[in-house]
Amino acid sequence: MCGIVGYIGHRDAYPIIIEGLKRLEYRGYDSAGIALYDGTNLNVTKTKGKVTDLECRIEKEITTNGTVGIGHTRWATHGIPNDVNAHPHYSNSGNLVIVHNGIIENYESLKKELIKRGYSFTSDTDTEILINLIQDVKQKENVMLRKAVQIALNQIVGTYAIAVFDKNKPNEIVVAKLGSPLTIGIGEDEFFIASDATPFLEHTNNAIYLEDGEMAIIRRHKNIKIRKIKDDSLVNPYVQELQLNLEQIEKGDYDHFMLKEIFEQPHAIKDTFRGRLKTEKGIIKMAGVDDNLEKFLNANKIIIIACGTSWHAGLVSEYIFENIARIPVEVEYASEFRYRNPVINQNDIVIAISQSGETADTLAAIKLAKSRGVFVFGICNVVGSSIARETHAGAYTHAGPEIGVASTKAFTTQITVLTLIALKLAKAKRTISNSDYHHHLSELELIPKKVEKALLSDSHIKTIAHIYKDVRNFLYLGRGYNFPVALEGALKLKEISYIHAEGYPAAEMKHGPIALIDENMPIVVIAIKKGHYDKIVSNIREIKSRKGKIIGIVTEGDTIVKELADYVIEVPDTIESLTPLLTTIPLQLLSYHIAVMLDKNIDQPRNLAKSVTVE
Ligand code: F6R
């Protein structure tokens, strides 16, 4: 993870880098640092803690002059979060400085070599090894910085997005990318460097997304040069116009990004099916599926790979694909799949789901699937992300930037895309009746309005949150389509409130978790009036007879669960396959309010980061 920012131009670099780092804190927030060149000195300040801690320290310690600099916000991999391990890192000469997002896997052997050659290290990081390797190459081969970076990177095993600055060549920053994202903003005689485009959105709309294996030499008053790291060949820069706007990446009137993103869901879901769902004509248009329809229709099996919340969206879709399109589905944790020897047949297809499009395990699982010769379809939110580029075809969720570390709108928009695909295939395979198909389309079109209605329970949910905020454990139960929603509800609570929570298929409760139930245990039961409603009502009775406290997520107008439960939260009625889009809303709000009441850091929960680019 980690976020990197850089600037070279005619303005003061400091405010641009600091504000940019704040935008990238979703990528890591355990320490931060900055290097600024003021025309004479290279001033580096770094600290454990957040970017605001860095700001406080900078005000006391260094001048903030200079029109060139690089900065970093860290999510620790090698070495604990502390001042020393924070980036930027110097080379032993004190001339070179680097910020790095990624992991150098062969750092130990490189370190041994460098120690033999007289180098010493102050931090526990792999990054300090890299900057000294660059220095060593530069001196040994007597080459300029960009060449030294290139030679050094060819000795590296691992992933990186780096920005390197040489005090003796202050009109240049060298950047490179392999496996971690890196974007260059092109302004009027100024350049911005960042892990994504959000840090420079208010300064320019033009950006170059560096590809894996590329480096860029960014010089003041000059054109950018892009080269292949492997063979030094020149690449034509491709400048894209950004489709983002500032409003999308700011909190607006909301206290937290998570709350903003929960409330954005009606709009986000609509954006997901906009231009795709043509209810009146009975058509679903999805270029990535249309262009590969034969592959989808001939699929023996769909293998879904993802992590975390995206994996839960995959689990929901297992029910949808199997029920309406009659295609067998396996849903795999990408982190397990990539190290197994999975049985994949030529006619299987793989669907990879990822909000960020950068998750290292998902990316590796995609590469494994591709090496077995199968078609891989990606469902991502971040346009142009690594997974979007690595897959053969795909569909974006178009949810807009998700900045809160806990995924919310990513989940519901991923389910929306997966539902569209399942419906499209079901129609083409004739595994769904015409009337059922049209009913699904019109119900899907109504979902944004129904999510809006579900959001109206916010203050009621806040009251329930207040009652249960001090318990140490929660259970979440659901069946069928709503079993993965139970998993997702438990994950949301764990992530942001640090309360232990477990999700279970309701009937499995009898096989173990029932032992946990007593008068202190709140159990959130998704008990909508669909599918196996009667069975879940029996499960609720079993819990009540053991004095457990029930919070029921029920269909509007439900009376049976209302009688049994301690509290109920109503959601509008819809067809069973679409219920997860509604039942998940109260669970997101419940976690949110509990975490706020416990005074937790909602958008930046401890130990987590938004995009997990390390395995
Ligand atoms: C949970 C959460 C994580 C992510 C997981 C996968 O709220 O955010 O579990 O879902 O790290 O991330 P993506 O979807 O970016 O691959």
XYZ file of C-alpha atoms and ligand atoms in Angstrom:
631
model
C 0.000 0.000 0.000
C 1.377 3.485 0.811
C 0.771 6.662 -1.130
C 3.401 8.691 -2.935
C 3.257 12.287 -4.120
C 5.754 14.509 -5.903
C 5.912 17.928 -7.501
C 8.296 19.820 -9.768
C 7.349 23.188 -11.242
C 7.123 26.876 -10.497
C 5.002 26.808 -7.324
C 5.812 25.955 -3.729
C 5.901 22.180 -3.618
C 5.078 21.872 0.094
C 1.323 22.668 0.133
C 0.741 20.589 -2.991
C 2.518 17.565 -1.525
C 0.921 17.840 1.930
C -2.606 18.208 0.553
C -1.880 15.382 -1.894
C -0.734 13.104 0.923
C -3.964 13.805 2.807
C -5.910 12.611 -0.230
C -3.837 9.447 -0.339
C -4.123 8.583 3.338
C -6.677 5.931 2.426
C -3.659 3.967 1.130
C -1.843 3.976 4.474
C -1.633 6.206 7.478
C 0.854 4.899 10.002
C 3.640 7.333 9.165
C 4.383 10.104 6.702
C 7.276 12.117 5.385
C 8.417 14.696 2.887
C 11.642 15.764 1.163
C 11.911 19.340 -0.160
C 14.809 20.909 -1.989
C 15.109 24.628 -1.235
C 17.807 25.432 -3.791
C 20.668 24.571 -1.448
C 19.561 21.931 1.026
C 17.554 18.765 0.796
C 15.245 18.927 3.811
C 13.652 15.682 4.942
C 11.093 15.417 7.723
C 9.251 12.263 8.666
C 7.218 10.994 11.535
C 5.165 8.154 12.865
C 1.489 9.043 12.645
C -0.710 10.818 10.172
C -0.071 13.595 7.680
C -1.371 16.129 10.218
C 1.369 14.957 12.623
C 3.856 15.523 9.831
C 2.531 19.041 9.296
C 2.997 19.858 13.004
C 6.549 18.582 12.951
C 7.435 20.408 9.742
C 6.297 23.717 11.152
C 8.799 23.251 13.980
C 11.667 21.665 12.083
C 12.279 22.786 8.509
C 11.740 25.546 6.024
C 9.048 24.689 3.539
C 10.659 26.515 0.630
C 11.266 24.809 -2.655
C 9.581 24.071 -5.938
C 10.488 20.396 -6.025
C 9.816 17.612 -3.550
C 8.493 14.131 -2.861
C 6.261 12.813 -0.063
C 4.915 9.547 1.316
C 2.174 8.167 3.531
C 2.950 4.666 4.762
C 1.303 1.349 5.537
C 4.094 -0.639 7.147
C 5.393 -3.817 5.541
C 9.117 -4.016 6.383
C 9.679 -2.545 9.822
C 7.252 -1.214 12.397
C 5.688 2.231 11.975
C 8.170 4.669 13.519
C 10.045 7.831 12.547
C 13.074 5.969 11.212
C 11.155 3.567 9.006
C 8.982 6.346 7.571
C 9.813 7.491 4.030
C 11.568 9.307 2.313
C 14.803 7.365 2.679
C 18.258 8.752 1.978
C 21.160 7.003 0.327
C 24.357 6.816 2.406
C 25.820 9.732 0.421
C 22.912 11.901 1.527
C 22.394 13.006 -2.060
C 19.640 10.667 -3.178
C 16.220 10.363 -1.644
C 13.347 7.978 -2.451
C 9.687 7.277 -1.696
C 8.397 3.788 -2.465
C 5.097 1.913 -2.567
C 5.547 -1.856 -2.845
C 7.821 -4.625 -1.638
C 11.361 -5.592 -2.602
C 11.369 -9.356 -2.175
C 15.111 -9.951 -2.651
C 16.100 -7.195 -0.252
C 18.007 -9.494 2.092
C 20.516 -10.671 -0.504
C 20.903 -7.118 -1.842
C 21.439 -5.855 1.695
C 24.211 -8.415 2.348
C 25.946 -7.365 -0.854
C 25.685 -3.690 0.007
C 26.968 -4.241 3.558
C 30.004 -6.008 2.084
C 30.553 -2.929 -0.049
C 30.558 -0.706 3.035
C 26.957 0.516 3.143
C 25.099 0.902 6.409
C 21.373 1.132 7.121
C 19.418 2.994 9.735
C 15.915 1.633 9.066
C 14.385 -1.855 8.779
C 12.909 -1.064 5.376
C 13.498 -2.654 1.998
C 13.304 0.850 0.498
C 16.548 1.986 2.101
C 18.250 -0.955 0.383
C 16.888 0.155 -2.984
C 18.074 3.764 -2.710
C 21.541 2.579 -1.730
C 21.578 0.109 -4.576
C 20.802 3.031 -6.899
C 23.608 5.050 -5.338
C 25.995 2.112 -5.662
C 25.174 1.613 -9.346
C 25.456 5.350 -9.991
C 28.951 5.480 -8.516
C 30.199 2.158 -9.807
C 29.014 2.651 -13.362
C 29.436 6.427 -13.322
C 26.019 6.973 -14.877
C 23.308 9.587 -14.495
C 20.392 9.070 -12.120
C 17.873 7.687 -14.611
C 20.338 5.063 -15.838
C 21.268 4.097 -12.273
C 17.581 3.693 -11.409
C 17.040 1.560 -14.478
C 20.019 -0.740 -13.800
C 19.088 -1.071 -10.119
C 15.444 -1.884 -10.869
C 16.525 -4.664 -13.184
C 18.128 -6.336 -10.156
C 14.959 -6.046 -8.069
C 12.414 -8.800 -7.480
C 9.137 -7.385 -6.190
C 6.767 -4.529 -6.804
C 7.234 -0.805 -6.744
C 6.075 2.650 -7.549
C 8.981 4.948 -6.746
C 10.009 8.575 -7.035
C 13.720 9.348 -6.724
C 15.364 12.746 -6.376
C 19.067 13.637 -6.596
C 20.191 16.779 -4.792
C 22.874 17.251 -7.433
C 20.313 17.210 -10.257
C 17.556 19.295 -8.708
C 15.597 19.842 -11.909
C 14.618 16.204 -12.264
C 12.547 13.500 -10.584
C 12.791 9.912 -11.802
C 9.771 7.663 -11.264
C 9.138 4.014 -12.075
C 6.355 1.480 -11.730
C 5.902 -2.261 -11.484
C 2.833 -3.673 -9.789
C 1.928 -0.519 -7.802
C 0.089 2.409 -9.378
C 1.720 5.662 -10.485
C 0.216 8.651 -12.255
C 1.823 11.822 -13.588
C -0.263 15.003 -13.796
C 0.733 17.365 -16.583
C 0.213 21.043 -15.753
C 1.427 24.298 -17.333
C 5.175 23.943 -17.005
C 4.730 21.813 -13.884
C 4.360 18.116 -13.127
C 2.630 16.197 -10.361
C 3.375 12.635 -9.317
C 0.929 10.534 -7.315
C -0.313 7.011 -6.626
C -3.635 8.090 -8.111
C -4.885 11.277 -9.706
C -6.749 12.683 -6.680
C -3.807 14.727 -5.287
C -3.579 16.873 -8.417
C -7.177 17.025 -9.540
C -7.570 20.711 -8.770
C -4.387 21.555 -10.675
C -4.765 19.630 -13.914
C -7.056 17.277 -15.799
C -4.310 15.734 -17.895
C -2.549 12.656 -16.684
C -0.294 9.849 -17.793
C -0.877 6.474 -16.145
C 2.468 4.734 -16.167
C 2.327 1.085 -17.240
C 4.089 -1.749 -15.425
C 7.750 -1.883 -16.356
C 7.933 1.793 -17.306
C 9.912 4.665 -15.849
C 9.579 8.389 -16.496
C 12.177 11.116 -16.368
C 10.429 14.310 -15.354
C 12.473 17.451 -15.939
C 11.631 21.060 -15.211
C 10.751 23.002 -18.402
C 11.114 19.838 -20.510
C 8.867 17.142 -21.958
C 8.456 13.932 -20.030
C 10.452 10.977 -21.298
C 9.063 7.504 -20.711
C 11.266 4.452 -21.066
C 10.950 0.713 -20.623
C 12.884 -0.346 -17.537
C 13.964 -3.586 -19.147
C 15.644 -2.333 -22.312
C 15.662 1.467 -22.003
C 13.551 1.853 -25.172
C 11.457 5.015 -25.475
C 7.653 4.860 -25.118
C 5.243 7.470 -26.494
C 3.489 9.154 -23.563
C -0.289 8.750 -23.654
C -1.955 11.711 -21.958
C -5.510 11.038 -20.758
C -8.181 13.486 -19.723
C -9.385 12.702 -16.196
C -13.086 12.006 -15.693
C -13.028 12.755 -11.941
C -14.228 15.916 -10.270
C -13.319 17.414 -6.903
C -16.763 16.975 -5.369
C -16.430 13.211 -5.785
C -13.340 13.089 -3.610
C -14.437 15.479 -0.866
C -16.596 14.732 2.176
C -18.987 17.598 1.555
C -21.445 17.930 4.441
C -20.860 14.410 5.731
C -18.791 13.714 8.837
C -17.027 10.793 7.201
C -16.395 9.423 3.727
C -17.957 6.130 4.817
C -21.259 7.828 5.621
C -21.141 9.802 2.371
C -20.516 6.599 0.450
C -23.332 4.735 2.227
C -25.714 7.537 1.269
C -24.367 7.655 -2.287
C -25.566 4.113 -2.959
C -28.871 4.960 -4.665
C -26.969 7.130 -7.105
C -24.029 4.729 -7.438
C -26.285 1.756 -8.247
C -28.074 3.865 -10.849
C -24.725 4.816 -12.369
C -23.812 1.139 -12.495
C -26.791 0.226 -14.649
C -27.032 3.526 -16.544
C -26.718 2.875 -20.280
C -26.714 -0.885 -19.647
C -30.186 -1.674 -18.386
C -32.870 -0.959 -21.003
C -35.925 -2.153 -19.147
C -38.514 -1.179 -21.747
C -36.697 -2.933 -24.558
C -35.822 -5.841 -22.280
C -32.119 -5.480 -23.102
C -28.954 -5.472 -21.037
C -25.992 -3.992 -22.888
C -22.523 -4.764 -21.579
C -19.782 -4.513 -24.181
C -17.346 -6.730 -22.266
C -19.927 -9.523 -22.073
C -21.452 -8.973 -25.540
C -18.025 -9.211 -27.181
C -17.332 -12.503 -25.419
C -20.818 -13.943 -25.225
C -19.853 -17.338 -26.661
C -17.239 -17.799 -23.950
C -19.781 -16.976 -21.253
C -22.451 -19.204 -22.771
C -20.104 -22.147 -23.195
C -18.685 -21.826 -19.702
C -18.651 -25.117 -17.809
C -18.108 -23.211 -14.640
C -17.477 -19.682 -13.442
C -14.643 -19.273 -10.952
C -14.899 -16.028 -9.007
C -11.751 -14.687 -7.355
C -11.670 -11.747 -4.961
C -10.779 -10.647 -1.438
C -12.732 -9.212 1.506
C -15.921 -7.397 0.665
C -15.477 -8.129 -3.046
C -15.357 -11.827 -2.174
C -18.679 -11.410 -0.352
C -20.173 -9.814 -3.487
C -18.905 -12.866 -5.387
C -20.658 -15.161 -2.893
C -23.964 -13.328 -3.421
C -23.581 -13.760 -7.168
C -23.031 -17.500 -6.778
C -26.707 -17.750 -5.836
C -27.767 -15.492 -8.700
C -25.723 -17.244 -11.419
C -26.753 -20.698 -10.275
C -30.418 -19.885 -9.770
C -31.166 -17.953 -12.900
C -28.400 -18.779 -15.384
C -27.813 -22.357 -14.199
C -24.025 -22.027 -14.413
C -21.998 -23.684 -11.647
C -19.966 -21.170 -9.688
C -16.991 -21.467 -7.360
C -16.057 -18.457 -5.260
C -12.443 -18.426 -4.172
C -10.322 -16.233 -1.964
C -7.724 -14.910 -4.404
C -5.043 -15.363 -1.742
C -5.770 -19.114 -1.556
C -6.443 -19.665 -5.241
C -3.082 -18.212 -6.274
C -1.133 -20.754 -4.218
C -3.256 -23.801 -5.006
C -2.994 -25.933 -8.063
C -6.595 -25.279 -9.073
C -8.339 -27.507 -11.570
C -9.228 -25.136 -14.377
C -10.674 -26.362 -17.661
C -10.372 -24.527 -20.941
C -14.107 -23.858 -20.933
C -14.174 -22.362 -17.462
C -14.162 -18.621 -17.119
C -12.794 -16.565 -14.295
C -14.386 -13.398 -12.932
C -12.104 -11.248 -10.791
C -13.771 -8.654 -8.574
C -11.914 -5.714 -7.060
C -12.947 -2.197 -6.097
C -9.431 -0.786 -6.258
C -8.254 -2.968 -9.118
C -4.893 -3.129 -7.329
C -5.268 -5.956 -4.786
C -2.044 -7.951 -5.046
C -3.585 -11.368 -4.325
C -6.357 -10.864 -6.879
C -3.845 -9.701 -9.451
C -1.667 -12.758 -8.842
C -4.695 -15.078 -9.049
C -5.609 -13.492 -12.406
C -2.103 -14.107 -13.703
C -2.303 -17.740 -12.593
C -5.683 -18.177 -14.346
C -4.341 -16.548 -17.507
C -1.328 -18.831 -17.496
C -3.802 -21.758 -17.652
C -5.268 -20.282 -20.821
C -8.725 -19.306 -19.542
C -10.723 -16.171 -20.224
C -10.598 -13.718 -17.313
C -13.255 -11.034 -16.882
C -12.681 -8.175 -14.426
C -15.157 -6.192 -12.361
C -13.408 -3.099 -10.999
C -14.329 0.356 -9.838
C -11.074 2.201 -10.481
C -10.760 2.956 -14.171
C -7.420 2.021 -15.697
C -6.362 0.060 -12.585
C -3.948 -2.859 -12.839
C -6.702 -5.503 -12.672
C -8.761 -3.670 -15.288
C -5.738 -3.794 -17.568
C -4.663 -7.325 -16.746
C -8.017 -8.981 -17.513
C -9.160 -9.926 -21.040
C -12.397 -7.953 -20.763
C -14.492 -6.479 -18.024
C -17.118 -4.126 -16.690
C -16.600 -1.130 -14.448
C -18.945 -0.580 -11.527
C -18.898 3.224 -12.050
C -19.481 3.729 -8.315
C -17.273 6.830 -8.170
C -14.254 7.056 -5.853
C -14.600 5.026 -2.656
C -12.341 6.650 -0.082
C -13.584 5.268 3.264
C -11.435 2.228 3.972
C -14.482 0.076 4.748
C -16.141 -0.803 1.443
C -19.814 0.078 1.132
C -20.939 1.240 -2.285
C -18.359 -1.062 -3.875
C -20.304 -4.044 -2.499
C -23.727 -3.030 -3.782
C -22.462 -1.896 -7.190
C -20.463 -5.099 -7.660
C -23.623 -7.109 -6.930
C -25.451 -4.922 -9.455
C -22.917 -5.666 -12.219
C -22.922 -9.380 -11.398
C -26.737 -9.427 -11.465
C -26.760 -7.748 -14.888
C -24.360 -10.371 -16.226
C -26.351 -13.258 -14.724
C -29.590 -11.919 -16.188
C -28.020 -11.424 -19.586
C -26.696 -14.973 -19.633
C -29.951 -16.402 -18.292
C -31.843 -14.748 -21.124
C -29.389 -15.938 -23.768
C -29.441 -19.483 -22.335
C -33.211 -19.418 -21.881
C -32.866 -20.562 -18.292
C -35.239 -17.812 -17.178
C -38.802 -17.314 -18.375
C -39.561 -14.145 -20.317
C -41.861 -12.801 -17.667
C -39.415 -13.554 -14.880
C -36.648 -11.841 -16.831
C -38.696 -8.688 -17.383
C -39.791 -8.744 -13.750
C -36.104 -8.848 -12.690
C -35.254 -5.884 -14.914
C -38.059 -3.711 -13.603
C -37.295 -4.663 -9.997
C -33.621 -3.825 -10.523
C -34.586 -0.435 -11.895
C -36.554 0.236 -8.685
C -33.631 -0.626 -6.392
C -32.110 2.892 -6.120
C -35.441 4.270 -4.822
C -35.727 1.367 -2.396
C -32.182 1.912 -1.134
C -33.168 5.537 -0.519
C -36.061 4.279 1.548
C -33.867 1.843 3.477
C -31.568 4.762 4.329
C -34.472 6.504 6.084
C -33.991 4.087 9.001
C -30.743 5.869 9.834
C -31.875 7.505 13.088
C -33.679 4.337 14.273
C -30.466 2.387 13.630
C -28.558 5.003 15.617
C -30.801 4.275 18.608
C -30.101 0.546 18.308
C -26.379 1.268 17.941
C -26.474 3.187 21.215
C -27.974 0.202 23.034
C -25.370 -2.299 21.796
C -22.261 -0.190 21.381
C -20.531 -1.580 24.492
C -20.878 -5.299 23.832
C -17.740 -7.214 22.870
C -19.250 -9.743 20.460
C -21.891 -9.826 17.746
C -23.293 -12.640 15.624
C -24.759 -12.082 12.149
C -27.006 -14.709 10.609
C -28.567 -15.006 7.178
C -29.618 -17.692 4.730
C -29.342 -18.107 0.964
C -28.694 -14.800 -0.792
C -28.387 -13.139 2.588
C -25.803 -15.445 4.092
C -22.978 -13.453 2.379
C -24.686 -10.275 3.626
C -24.303 -11.628 7.177
C -20.578 -12.117 6.494
C -20.339 -8.587 5.111
C -22.228 -7.093 8.096
C -19.822 -8.812 10.508
C -16.804 -7.636 8.518
C -18.019 -4.023 8.553
C -18.459 -4.083 12.322
C -15.046 -5.669 12.956
C -13.220 -3.301 10.648
C -14.353 0.000 12.037
C -15.499 -0.651 15.622
C -12.986 -3.443 16.507
C -15.857 -5.407 18.070
C -15.547 -9.110 17.413
C -18.281 -10.261 15.051
C -18.966 -13.436 13.129
C -21.237 -14.095 10.190
C -22.850 -17.515 9.799
C -25.449 -19.246 7.667
C -28.360 -19.231 10.123
C -28.821 -22.995 10.145
C -25.142 -23.589 10.894
C -25.644 -21.861 14.213
C -26.696 -25.165 15.744
C -23.342 -26.675 14.840
C -21.288 -24.531 17.155
C -21.973 -20.814 17.511
C -25.149 -21.477 19.487
C -22.829 -22.144 22.439
C -21.973 -18.434 22.453
C -25.538 -17.302 22.905
C -26.616 -15.841 26.234
C -28.449 -12.733 27.374
C -25.424 -10.574 26.490
C -25.102 -11.644 22.874
C -26.742 -9.475 20.197
C -27.545 -11.415 17.036
C -28.362 -9.604 13.834
C -30.652 -11.863 11.827
C -31.524 -11.086 8.224
C -35.075 -12.393 8.201
C -36.724 -11.037 5.092
C -39.979 -12.561 3.893
C -38.420 -14.563 1.062
C -36.908 -17.976 0.504
C -36.589 -19.849 3.742
C -38.393 -17.321 5.907
C -40.076 -19.978 8.059
C -36.756 -21.645 8.724
C -35.175 -18.420 9.814
C -38.114 -17.692 12.095
C -37.396 -21.073 13.735
C -33.743 -20.067 14.116
C -34.892 -16.870 15.832
C -37.037 -18.884 18.248
C -34.020 -21.075 19.044
C -32.000 -17.961 19.858
C -34.768 -16.423 21.943
C -35.132 -19.559 24.018
C -31.452 -19.115 24.921
C -32.041 -15.455 25.823
C -30.038 -14.004 22.902
C -30.921 -10.466 21.801
C -32.316 -10.270 18.277
C -31.955 -7.374 15.873
C -34.039 -8.456 12.893
C -33.616 -7.064 9.385
C -37.130 -7.595 8.068
C -39.349 -6.874 5.108
C -41.599 -3.826 5.510
C -44.805 -4.801 7.290
C -43.420 -7.998 8.832
C -45.280 -8.919 12.023
C -43.940 -12.355 12.961
C -40.278 -11.431 13.500
C -41.354 -8.123 15.009
C -43.060 -10.077 17.820
C -40.019 -12.225 18.493
C -37.164 -9.775 18.019
C -35.882 -7.162 20.444
C -35.567 -4.648 17.613
C -36.364 -4.739 13.940
C -35.151 -2.640 11.023
C -37.387 -2.702 7.982
C -36.267 -2.732 4.355
C -38.547 -2.446 1.312
C -39.732 -5.600 -0.410
C -38.156 -6.803 -3.653
C -37.438 -10.091 -5.415
C -35.222 -12.441 -3.445
C -32.096 -12.145 -5.631
C -32.030 -8.377 -5.134
C -32.598 -8.362 -1.370
C -28.846 -8.163 -0.562
C -28.840 -4.684 -2.135
C -31.279 -3.599 0.570
C -30.458 -5.732 3.602
C -26.841 -4.641 3.547
C -27.772 -0.956 4.075
C -28.855 -1.213 7.750
C -25.806 -3.341 8.520
C -23.480 -0.667 7.112
C -25.266 2.016 9.136
C -25.247 -0.065 12.324
C -21.462 -0.537 12.142
C -20.982 3.107 11.268
C -22.962 4.427 14.231
C -21.454 1.990 16.724
C -17.943 2.972 15.603
C -18.768 6.693 15.808
C -20.139 6.220 19.348
C -16.962 4.366 20.303
C -14.958 7.263 18.904
C -13.108 5.126 16.384
C -11.399 6.403 13.281
C -14.116 5.625 10.752
C -12.364 6.310 7.483
C -8.956 5.071 8.548
C -9.419 2.077 10.864
C -6.274 0.808 12.555
C -3.994 -1.575 10.651
C -6.047 -1.377 7.453
C -5.521 0.300 4.106
C -7.826 0.796 1.193
C -5.837 -0.902 -1.460
C -3.862 -3.957 -0.433
C -1.022 -4.030 -2.917
C 1.062 -6.445 -0.863
C 0.268 -10.098 -0.306
C -13.648 -4.340 3.488
C -12.632 -3.991 2.538
C -11.666 -5.040 2.117
C -11.614 -5.073 0.581
C -10.534 -6.043 0.103
C -10.506 -6.162 -1.406
O -14.436 -3.253 3.801
O -12.563 -2.883 2.095
O -12.007 -6.280 2.623
O -12.868 -5.448 0.109
O -9.286 -5.589 0.548
O -10.256 -4.933 -2.001
P -10.561 -4.690 -3.528
O -12.018 -4.806 -3.734
O -10.055 -3.307 -3.791
O -9.798 -5.742 -4.279
